[in-house]
Each structure stands twice: as structure tokens, then as C-alpha cells.
Amino acid sequence: MGGKQSQHDNLDATAEASEDRIAAARLDEMNAAFRELEPALVEEATEVIKQYINLARMERVNGVLSQRTKRSRFLFENPANPS
């Protein structure tokens, strides 16, 4: 199939694993601010946005979040369209 080739298309398994570790470290660094939030602040923010989410959607969000690891705590759905 034609198309644009990414820089990762030619990596061997060792190089790809190295790239993955570098990307994971960058992501971990970027998410440090979220992990440092006080639980009370997160709970307060959650309560504020709950009023804008219907029950079926909230159940779906809770189902998705319950399947995530401790490192995946946020769920953003269609942030460009808040309706």
C-alpha cells in the first residue's frame, strides 16, 4: 500500500523498544502534573462536570475507566465538541 512512511517503519525490535521507552519517559514527564493533583481537587472537578453528562454516558465512562491501569486516569471524549 502506498503512502507516507514513518520513521518507525525501518526500526528493528531492539530499536523500536528503545524508542518506546523514550516515548514512555516523555509521556510520564508530561503527565507528572496530573499525578500531583490533590485527590480532593480531582473529586471537586469531577462533581462539577458530572452535571453535564447523562447517566448512560457516565456509566460508559466509568466502565472504560475501570478497565484502565493506574497510570491511565483521564478520559477525554471529543474535547473539541463539548456538546
PDB file of N, CA and C in Angstrom:
ATOM      1  N   MET A   1       0.845  -1.174   0.000  1.00  0.00           N
ATOM      2  CA  MET A   1       0.000   0.000   0.000  1.00  0.00           C
ATOM      3  C   MET A   1       0.892   1.238   0.000  1.00  0.00           C
ATOM      4  N   GLY A   2       0.617   2.175  -0.833  1.00  0.00           N
ATOM      5  CA  GLY A   2       1.405   3.396  -0.919  1.00  0.00           C
ATOM      6  C   GLY A   2       1.086   4.331   0.219  1.00  0.00           C
ATOM      7  N   GLY A   3       1.897   5.298   0.386  1.00  0.00           N
ATOM      8  CA  GLY A   3       1.635   6.272   1.433  1.00  0.00           C
ATOM      9  C   GLY A   3       2.915   6.726   2.083  1.00  0.00           C
ATOM     10  N   LYS A   4       2.756   7.589   3.002  1.00  0.00           N
ATOM     11  CA  LYS A   4       3.902   8.142   3.705  1.00  0.00           C
ATOM     12  C   LYS A   4       4.461   7.132   4.697  1.00  0.00           C
ATOM     13  N   GLN A   5       5.752   6.964   4.695  1.00  0.00           N
ATOM     14  CA  GLN A   5       6.408   6.026   5.579  1.00  0.00           C
ATOM     15  C   GLN A   5       6.892   6.768   6.816  1.00  0.00           C
ATOM     16  N   SER A   6       6.629   6.206   7.995  1.00  0.00           N
ATOM     17  CA  SER A   6       7.073   6.853   9.226  1.00  0.00           C
ATOM     18  C   SER A   6       8.503   6.445   9.535  1.00  0.00           C
ATOM     19  N   GLN A   7       9.111   7.197  10.444  1.00  0.00           N
ATOM     20  CA  GLN A   7      10.496   6.897  10.836  1.00  0.00           C
ATOM     21  C   GLN A   7      10.589   5.565  11.559  1.00  0.00           C
ATOM     22  N   HIS A   8       9.467   5.049  12.054  1.00  0.00           N
ATOM     23  CA  HIS A   8       9.477   3.808  12.814  1.00  0.00           C
ATOM     24  C   HIS A   8       9.349   2.568  11.942  1.00  0.00           C
ATOM     25  N   ASP A   9       9.041   2.740  10.660  1.00  0.00           N
ATOM     26  CA  ASP A   9       8.832   1.605   9.772  1.00  0.00           C
ATOM     27  C   ASP A   9      10.094   0.769   9.565  1.00  0.00           C
ATOM     28  N   ASN A  10      11.253   1.349   9.716  1.00  0.00           N
ATOM     29  CA  ASN A  10      12.502   0.641   9.457  1.00  0.00           C
ATOM     30  C   ASN A  10      13.241   0.239  10.729  1.00  0.00           C
ATOM     31  N   LEU A  11      12.614   0.352  11.889  1.00  0.00           N
ATOM     32  CA  LEU A  11      13.280   0.004  13.137  1.00  0.00           C
ATOM     33  C   LEU A  11      13.255  -1.502  13.371  1.00  0.00           C
ATOM     34  N   ASP A  12      14.351  -2.038  13.911  1.00  0.00           N
ATOM     35  CA  ASP A  12      14.317  -3.428  14.330  1.00  0.00           C
ATOM     36  C   ASP A  12      13.699  -3.476  15.728  1.00  0.00           C
ATOM     37  N   ALA A  13      13.474  -4.650  16.262  1.00  0.00           N
ATOM     38  CA  ALA A  13      12.770  -4.809  17.537  1.00  0.00           C
ATOM     39  C   ALA A  13      13.498  -4.098  18.682  1.00  0.00           C
ATOM     40  N   THR A  14      14.811  -4.161  18.710  1.00  0.00           N
ATOM     41  CA  THR A  14      15.579  -3.516  19.782  1.00  0.00           C
ATOM     42  C   THR A  14      15.462  -2.006  19.694  1.00  0.00           C
ATOM     43  N   ALA A  15      15.596  -1.471  18.502  1.00  0.00           N
ATOM     44  CA  ALA A  15      15.481  -0.022  18.325  1.00  0.00           C
ATOM     45  C   ALA A  15      14.062   0.448  18.613  1.00  0.00           C
ATOM     46  N   GLU A  16      13.085  -0.343  18.210  1.00  0.00           N
ATOM     47  CA  GLU A  16      11.694   0.026  18.478  1.00  0.00           C
ATOM     48  C   GLU A  16      11.416   0.035  19.979  1.00  0.00           C
ATOM     49  N   ALA A  17      11.938  -0.948  20.692  1.00  0.00           N
ATOM     50  CA  ALA A  17      11.765  -0.992  22.146  1.00  0.00           C
ATOM     51  C   ALA A  17      12.421   0.220  22.795  1.00  0.00           C
ATOM     52  N   SER A  18      13.584   0.608  22.294  1.00  0.00           N
ATOM     53  CA  SER A  18      14.269   1.796  22.806  1.00  0.00           C
ATOM     54  C   SER A  18      13.434   3.047  22.558  1.00  0.00           C
ATOM     55  N   GLU A  19      12.886   3.172  21.353  1.00  0.00           N
ATOM     56  CA  GLU A  19      12.014   4.313  21.026  1.00  0.00           C
ATOM     57  C   GLU A  19      10.789   4.336  21.940  1.00  0.00           C
ATOM     58  N   ASP A  20      10.225   3.157  22.210  1.00  0.00           N
ATOM     59  CA  ASP A  20       9.058   3.068  23.083  1.00  0.00           C
ATOM     60  C   ASP A  20       9.393   3.533  24.499  1.00  0.00           C
ATOM     61  N   ARG A  21      10.565   3.153  25.005  1.00  0.00           N
ATOM     62  CA  ARG A  21      10.970   3.581  26.351  1.00  0.00           C
ATOM     63  C   ARG A  21      11.160   5.092  26.411  1.00  0.00           C
ATOM     64  N   ILE A  22      11.729   5.659  25.362  1.00  0.00           N
ATOM     65  CA  ILE A  22      11.921   7.113  25.305  1.00  0.00           C
ATOM     66  C   ILE A  22      10.568   7.817  25.272  1.00  0.00           C
ATOM     67  N   ALA A  23       9.654   7.320  24.449  1.00  0.00           N
ATOM     68  CA  ALA A  23       8.318   7.918  24.362  1.00  0.00           C
ATOM     69  C   ALA A  23       7.579   7.793  25.694  1.00  0.00           C
ATOM     70  N   ALA A  24       7.706   6.646  26.354  1.00  0.00           N
ATOM     71  CA  ALA A  24       7.055   6.438  27.656  1.00  0.00           C
ATOM     72  C   ALA A  24       7.610   7.399  28.697  1.00  0.00           C
ATOM     73  N   ALA A  25       8.914   7.622  28.677  1.00  0.00           N
ATOM     74  CA  ALA A  25       9.533   8.553  29.621  1.00  0.00           C
ATOM     75  C   ALA A  25       9.040   9.976  29.383  1.00  0.00           C
ATOM     76  N   ARG A  26       8.909  10.366  28.124  1.00  0.00           N
ATOM     77  CA  ARG A  26       8.391  11.711  27.797  1.00  0.00           C
ATOM     78  C   ARG A  26       6.948  11.863  28.278  1.00  0.00           C
ATOM     79  N   LEU A  27       6.139  10.850  28.015  1.00  0.00           N
ATOM     80  CA  LEU A  27       4.743  10.884  28.431  1.00  0.00           C
ATOM     81  C   LEU A  27       4.632  10.937  29.950  1.00  0.00           C
ATOM     82  N   ASP A  28       5.447  10.160  30.629  1.00  0.00           N
ATOM     83  CA  ASP A  28       5.458  10.150  32.091  1.00  0.00           C
ATOM     84  C   ASP A  28       5.809  11.534  32.627  1.00  0.00           C
ATOM     85  N   GLU A  29       6.768  12.176  32.007  1.00  0.00           N
ATOM     86  CA  GLU A  29       7.169  13.522  32.420  1.00  0.00           C
ATOM     87  C   GLU A  29       6.034  14.526  32.193  1.00  0.00           C
ATOM     88  N   MET A  30       5.368  14.418  31.048  1.00  0.00           N
ATOM     89  CA  MET A  30       4.274  15.342  30.745  1.00  0.00           C
ATOM     90  C   MET A  30       3.087  15.149  31.690  1.00  0.00           C
ATOM     91  N   ASN A  31       2.859  13.929  32.140  1.00  0.00           N
ATOM     92  CA  ASN A  31       1.712  13.639  32.988  1.00  0.00           C
ATOM     93  C   ASN A  31       1.984  13.830  34.476  1.00  0.00           C
ATOM     94  N   ALA A  32       3.197  14.198  34.824  1.00  0.00           N
ATOM     95  CA  ALA A  32       3.543  14.374  36.231  1.00  0.00           C
ATOM     96  C   ALA A  32       2.629  15.383  36.912  1.00  0.00           C
ATOM     97  N   ALA A  33       2.270  16.449  36.228  1.00  0.00           N
ATOM     98  CA  ALA A  33       1.406  17.473  36.829  1.00  0.00           C
ATOM     99  C   ALA A  33       0.045  16.894  37.194  1.00  0.00           C
ATOM    100  N   PHE A  34      -0.498  16.026  36.347  1.00  0.00           N
ATOM    101  CA  PHE A  34      -1.795  15.413  36.651  1.00  0.00           C
ATOM    102  C   PHE A  34      -1.705  14.499  37.864  1.00  0.00           C
ATOM    103  N   ARG A  35      -0.632  13.740  37.963  1.00  0.00           N
ATOM    104  CA  ARG A  35      -0.475  12.816  39.083  1.00  0.00           C
ATOM    105  C   ARG A  35      -0.286  13.549  40.404  1.00  0.00           C
ATOM    106  N   GLU A  36       0.172  14.789  40.354  1.00  0.00           N
ATOM    107  CA  GLU A  36       0.414  15.550  41.572  1.00  0.00           C
ATOM    108  C   GLU A  36      -0.816  16.309  42.063  1.00  0.00           C
ATOM    109  N   LEU A  37      -1.916  16.241  41.315  1.00  0.00           N
ATOM    110  CA  LEU A  37      -3.132  16.914  41.755  1.00  0.00           C
ATOM    111  C   LEU A  37      -3.656  16.295  43.046  1.00  0.00           C
ATOM    112  N   GLU A  38      -4.165  17.131  43.909  1.00  0.00           N
ATOM    113  CA  GLU A  38      -4.756  16.655  45.154  1.00  0.00           C
ATOM    114  C   GLU A  38      -6.041  15.888  44.836  1.00  0.00           C
ATOM    115  N   PRO A  39      -6.261  14.745  45.466  1.00  0.00           N
ATOM    116  CA  PRO A  39      -7.486  13.972  45.212  1.00  0.00           C
ATOM    117  C   PRO A  39      -8.762  14.792  45.439  1.00  0.00           C
ATOM    118  N   ALA A  40      -8.754  15.671  46.414  1.00  0.00           N
ATOM    119  CA  ALA A  40      -9.944  16.493  46.683  1.00  0.00           C
ATOM    120  C   ALA A  40     -10.246  17.410  45.496  1.00  0.00           C
ATOM    121  N   LEU A  41      -9.219  17.953  44.871  1.00  0.00           N
ATOM    122  CA  LEU A  41      -9.407  18.820  43.707  1.00  0.00           C
ATOM    123  C   LEU A  41      -9.971  18.025  42.526  1.00  0.00           C
ATOM    124  N   VAL A  42      -9.456  16.822  42.326  1.00  0.00           N
ATOM    125  CA  VAL A  42      -9.952  15.963  41.248  1.00  0.00           C
ATOM    126  C   VAL A  42     -11.416  15.616  41.505  1.00  0.00           C
ATOM    127  N   GLU A  43     -11.756  15.284  42.731  1.00  0.00           N
ATOM    128  CA  GLU A  43     -13.139  14.953  43.084  1.00  0.00           C
ATOM    129  C   GLU A  43     -14.058  16.149  42.860  1.00  0.00           C
ATOM    130  N   GLU A  44     -13.608  17.330  43.256  1.00  0.00           N
ATOM    131  CA  GLU A  44     -14.399  18.547  43.065  1.00  0.00           C
ATOM    132  C   GLU A  44     -14.634  18.823  41.577  1.00  0.00           C
ATOM    133  N   ALA A  45     -13.589  18.692  40.782  1.00  0.00           N
ATOM    134  CA  ALA A  45     -13.715  18.914  39.342  1.00  0.00           C
ATOM    135  C   ALA A  45     -14.656  17.884  38.724  1.00  0.00           C
ATOM    136  N   THR A  46     -14.572  16.651  39.181  1.00  0.00           N
ATOM    137  CA  THR A  46     -15.450  15.593  38.682  1.00  0.00           C
ATOM    138  C   THR A  46     -16.905  15.919  38.987  1.00  0.00           C
ATOM    139  N   GLU A  47     -17.166  16.379  40.193  1.00  0.00           N
ATOM    140  CA  GLU A  47     -18.537  16.738  40.571  1.00  0.00           C
ATOM    141  C   GLU A  47     -19.071  17.885  39.707  1.00  0.00           C
ATOM    142  N   VAL A  48     -18.223  18.832  39.364  1.00  0.00           N
ATOM    143  CA  VAL A  48     -18.644  19.961  38.536  1.00  0.00           C
ATOM    144  C   VAL A  48     -19.064  19.490  37.144  1.00  0.00           C
ATOM    145  N   ILE A  49     -18.285  18.598  36.540  1.00  0.00           N
ATOM    146  CA  ILE A  49     -18.606  18.188  35.169  1.00  0.00           C
ATOM    147  C   ILE A  49     -19.691  17.123  35.097  1.00  0.00           C
ATOM    148  N   LYS A  50     -19.957  16.424  36.198  1.00  0.00           N
ATOM    149  CA  LYS A  50     -20.986  15.379  36.187  1.00  0.00           C
ATOM    150  C   LYS A  50     -22.346  15.914  35.757  1.00  0.00           C
ATOM    151  N   GLN A  51     -22.638  17.153  36.104  1.00  0.00           N
ATOM    152  CA  GLN A  51     -23.951  17.708  35.770  1.00  0.00           C
ATOM    153  C   GLN A  51     -24.172  17.846  34.261  1.00  0.00           C
ATOM    154  N   TYR A  52     -23.111  17.774  33.493  1.00  0.00           N
ATOM    155  CA  TYR A  52     -23.212  17.913  32.040  1.00  0.00           C
ATOM    156  C   TYR A  52     -23.209  16.571  31.311  1.00  0.00           C
ATOM    157  N   ILE A  53     -23.173  15.469  32.060  1.00  0.00           N
ATOM    158  CA  ILE A  53     -23.094  14.141  31.459  1.00  0.00           C
ATOM    159  C   ILE A  53     -24.333  13.346  31.850  1.00  0.00           C
ATOM    160  N   ASN A  54     -25.037  12.772  30.851  1.00  0.00           N
ATOM    161  CA  ASN A  54     -26.230  11.989  31.197  1.00  0.00           C
ATOM    162  C   ASN A  54     -25.816  10.649  31.817  1.00  0.00           C
ATOM    163  N   LEU A  55     -26.766   9.990  32.468  1.00  0.00           N
ATOM    164  CA  LEU A  55     -26.478   8.776  33.231  1.00  0.00           C
ATOM    165  C   LEU A  55     -25.864   7.669  32.362  1.00  0.00           C
ATOM    166  N   ALA A  56     -26.412   7.447  31.175  1.00  0.00           N
ATOM    167  CA  ALA A  56     -25.883   6.391  30.303  1.00  0.00           C
ATOM    168  C   ALA A  56     -24.424   6.668  29.936  1.00  0.00           C
ATOM    169  N   ARG A  57     -24.104   7.921  29.631  1.00  0.00           N
ATOM    170  CA  ARG A  57     -22.733   8.282  29.276  1.00  0.00           C
ATOM    171  C   ARG A  57     -21.814   8.115  30.487  1.00  0.00           C
ATOM    172  N   MET A  58     -22.291   8.502  31.666  1.00  0.00           N
ATOM    173  CA  MET A  58     -21.475   8.377  32.877  1.00  0.00           C
ATOM    174  C   MET A  58     -21.180   6.905  33.173  1.00  0.00           C
ATOM    175  N   GLU A  59     -22.169   6.041  32.980  1.00  0.00           N
ATOM    176  CA  GLU A  59     -21.939   4.609  33.177  1.00  0.00           C
ATOM    177  C   GLU A  59     -20.902   4.087  32.187  1.00  0.00           C
ATOM    178  N   ARG A  60     -20.958   4.557  30.945  1.00  0.00           N
ATOM    179  CA  ARG A  60     -19.979   4.141  29.936  1.00  0.00           C
ATOM    180  C   ARG A  60     -18.581   4.628  30.305  1.00  0.00           C
ATOM    181  N   VAL A  61     -18.488   5.883  30.733  1.00  0.00           N
ATOM    182  CA  VAL A  61     -17.194   6.444  31.146  1.00  0.00           C
ATOM    183  C   VAL A  61     -16.627   5.636  32.312  1.00  0.00           C
ATOM    184  N   ASN A  62     -17.456   5.355  33.309  1.00  0.00           N
ATOM    185  CA  ASN A  62     -16.986   4.575  34.463  1.00  0.00           C
ATOM    186  C   ASN A  62     -16.541   3.178  34.045  1.00  0.00           C
ATOM    187  N   GLY A  63     -17.256   2.572  33.085  1.00  0.00           N
ATOM    188  CA  GLY A  63     -16.863   1.261  32.592  1.00  0.00           C
ATOM    189  C   GLY A  63     -15.510   1.287  31.911  1.00  0.00           C
ATOM    190  N   VAL A  64     -15.278   2.293  31.092  1.00  0.00           N
ATOM    191  CA  VAL A  64     -13.986   2.430  30.399  1.00  0.00           C
ATOM    192  C   VAL A  64     -12.878   2.687  31.414  1.00  0.00           C
ATOM    193  N   LEU A  65     -13.120   3.612  32.329  1.00  0.00           N
ATOM    194  CA  LEU A  65     -12.084   3.948  33.307  1.00  0.00           C
ATOM    195  C   LEU A  65     -11.760   2.774  34.228  1.00  0.00           C
ATOM    196  N   SER A  66     -12.734   1.937  34.531  1.00  0.00           N
ATOM    197  CA  SER A  66     -12.475   0.788  35.408  1.00  0.00           C
ATOM    198  C   SER A  66     -11.555  -0.233  34.762  1.00  0.00           C
ATOM    199  N   GLN A  67     -11.438  -0.184  33.430  1.00  0.00           N
ATOM    200  CA  GLN A  67     -10.575  -1.119  32.718  1.00  0.00           C
ATOM    201  C   GLN A  67      -9.170  -0.566  32.489  1.00  0.00           C
ATOM    202  N   ARG A  68      -8.942   0.656  32.890  1.00  0.00           N
ATOM    203  CA  ARG A  68      -7.635   1.289  32.682  1.00  0.00           C
ATOM    204  C   ARG A  68      -6.694   0.964  33.828  1.00  0.00           C
ATOM    205  N   THR A  69      -5.425   1.118  33.579  1.00  0.00           N
ATOM    206  CA  THR A  69      -4.430   0.909  34.624  1.00  0.00           C
ATOM    207  C   THR A  69      -4.364   2.146  35.511  1.00  0.00           C
ATOM    208  N   LYS A  70      -3.619   2.047  36.598  1.00  0.00           N
ATOM    209  CA  LYS A  70      -3.453   3.192  37.496  1.00  0.00           C
ATOM    210  C   LYS A  70      -2.805   4.365  36.785  1.00  0.00           C
ATOM    211  N   ARG A  71      -2.021   4.097  35.757  1.00  0.00           N
ATOM    212  CA  ARG A  71      -1.332   5.168  35.047  1.00  0.00           C
ATOM    213  C   ARG A  71      -2.240   5.894  34.056  1.00  0.00           C
ATOM    214  N   SER A  72      -3.394   5.317  33.740  1.00  0.00           N
ATOM    215  CA  SER A  72      -4.338   5.944  32.812  1.00  0.00           C
ATOM    216  C   SER A  72      -5.549   6.399  33.613  1.00  0.00           C
ATOM    217  N   ARG A  73      -5.572   7.656  33.940  1.00  0.00           N
ATOM    218  CA  ARG A  73      -6.624   8.144  34.824  1.00  0.00           C
ATOM    219  C   ARG A  73      -7.602   9.094  34.172  1.00  0.00           C
ATOM    220  N   PHE A  74      -7.297   9.603  33.009  1.00  0.00           N
ATOM    221  CA  PHE A  74      -8.144  10.617  32.390  1.00  0.00           C
ATOM    222  C   PHE A  74      -8.774  10.074  31.128  1.00  0.00           C
ATOM    223  N   LEU A  75      -9.990  10.474  30.893  1.00  0.00           N
ATOM    224  CA  LEU A  75     -10.701  10.101  29.683  1.00  0.00           C
ATOM    225  C   LEU A  75     -11.209  11.372  29.041  1.00  0.00           C
ATOM    226  N   PHE A  76     -10.745  11.655  27.827  1.00  0.00           N
ATOM    227  CA  PHE A  76     -11.194  12.821  27.086  1.00  0.00           C
ATOM    228  C   PHE A  76     -11.980  12.332  25.887  1.00  0.00           C
ATOM    229  N   GLU A  77     -13.230  12.702  25.813  1.00  0.00           N
ATOM    230  CA  GLU A  77     -14.051  12.291  24.695  1.00  0.00           C
ATOM    231  C   GLU A  77     -14.439  13.513  23.895  1.00  0.00           C
ATOM    232  N   ASN A  78     -13.988  13.569  22.670  1.00  0.00           N
ATOM    233  CA  ASN A  78     -14.371  14.637  21.757  1.00  0.00           C
ATOM    234  C   ASN A  78     -14.208  16.026  22.395  1.00  0.00           C
ATOM    235  N   PRO A  79     -13.020  16.369  22.895  1.00  0.00           N
ATOM    236  CA  PRO A  79     -12.854  17.643  23.600  1.00  0.00           C
ATOM    237  C   PRO A  79     -13.093  18.870  22.735  1.00  0.00           C
ATOM    238  N   ALA A  80     -13.042  18.735  21.420  1.00  0.00           N
ATOM    239  CA  ALA A  80     -13.271  19.894  20.534  1.00  0.00           C
ATOM    240  C   ALA A  80     -14.762  20.205  20.401  1.00  0.00           C
ATOM    241  N   ASN A  81     -15.614  19.259  20.811  1.00  0.00           N
ATOM    242  CA  ASN A  81     -17.058  19.445  20.694  1.00  0.00           C
ATOM    243  C   ASN A  81     -17.709  19.148  22.046  1.00  0.00           C
ATOM    244  N   PRO A  82     -17.867  20.152  22.900  1.00  0.00           N
ATOM    245  CA  PRO A  82     -18.366  19.908  24.253  1.00  0.00           C
ATOM    246  C   PRO A  82     -19.851  19.593  24.341  1.00  0.00           C
ATOM    247  N   SER A  83     -20.555  19.544  23.215  1.00  0.00           N
ATOM    248  CA  SER A  83     -21.993  19.276  23.275  1.00  0.00           C
ATOM    249  C   SER A  83     -22.313  17.823  23.549  1.00  0.00           C
TER     250      SER A  83
END
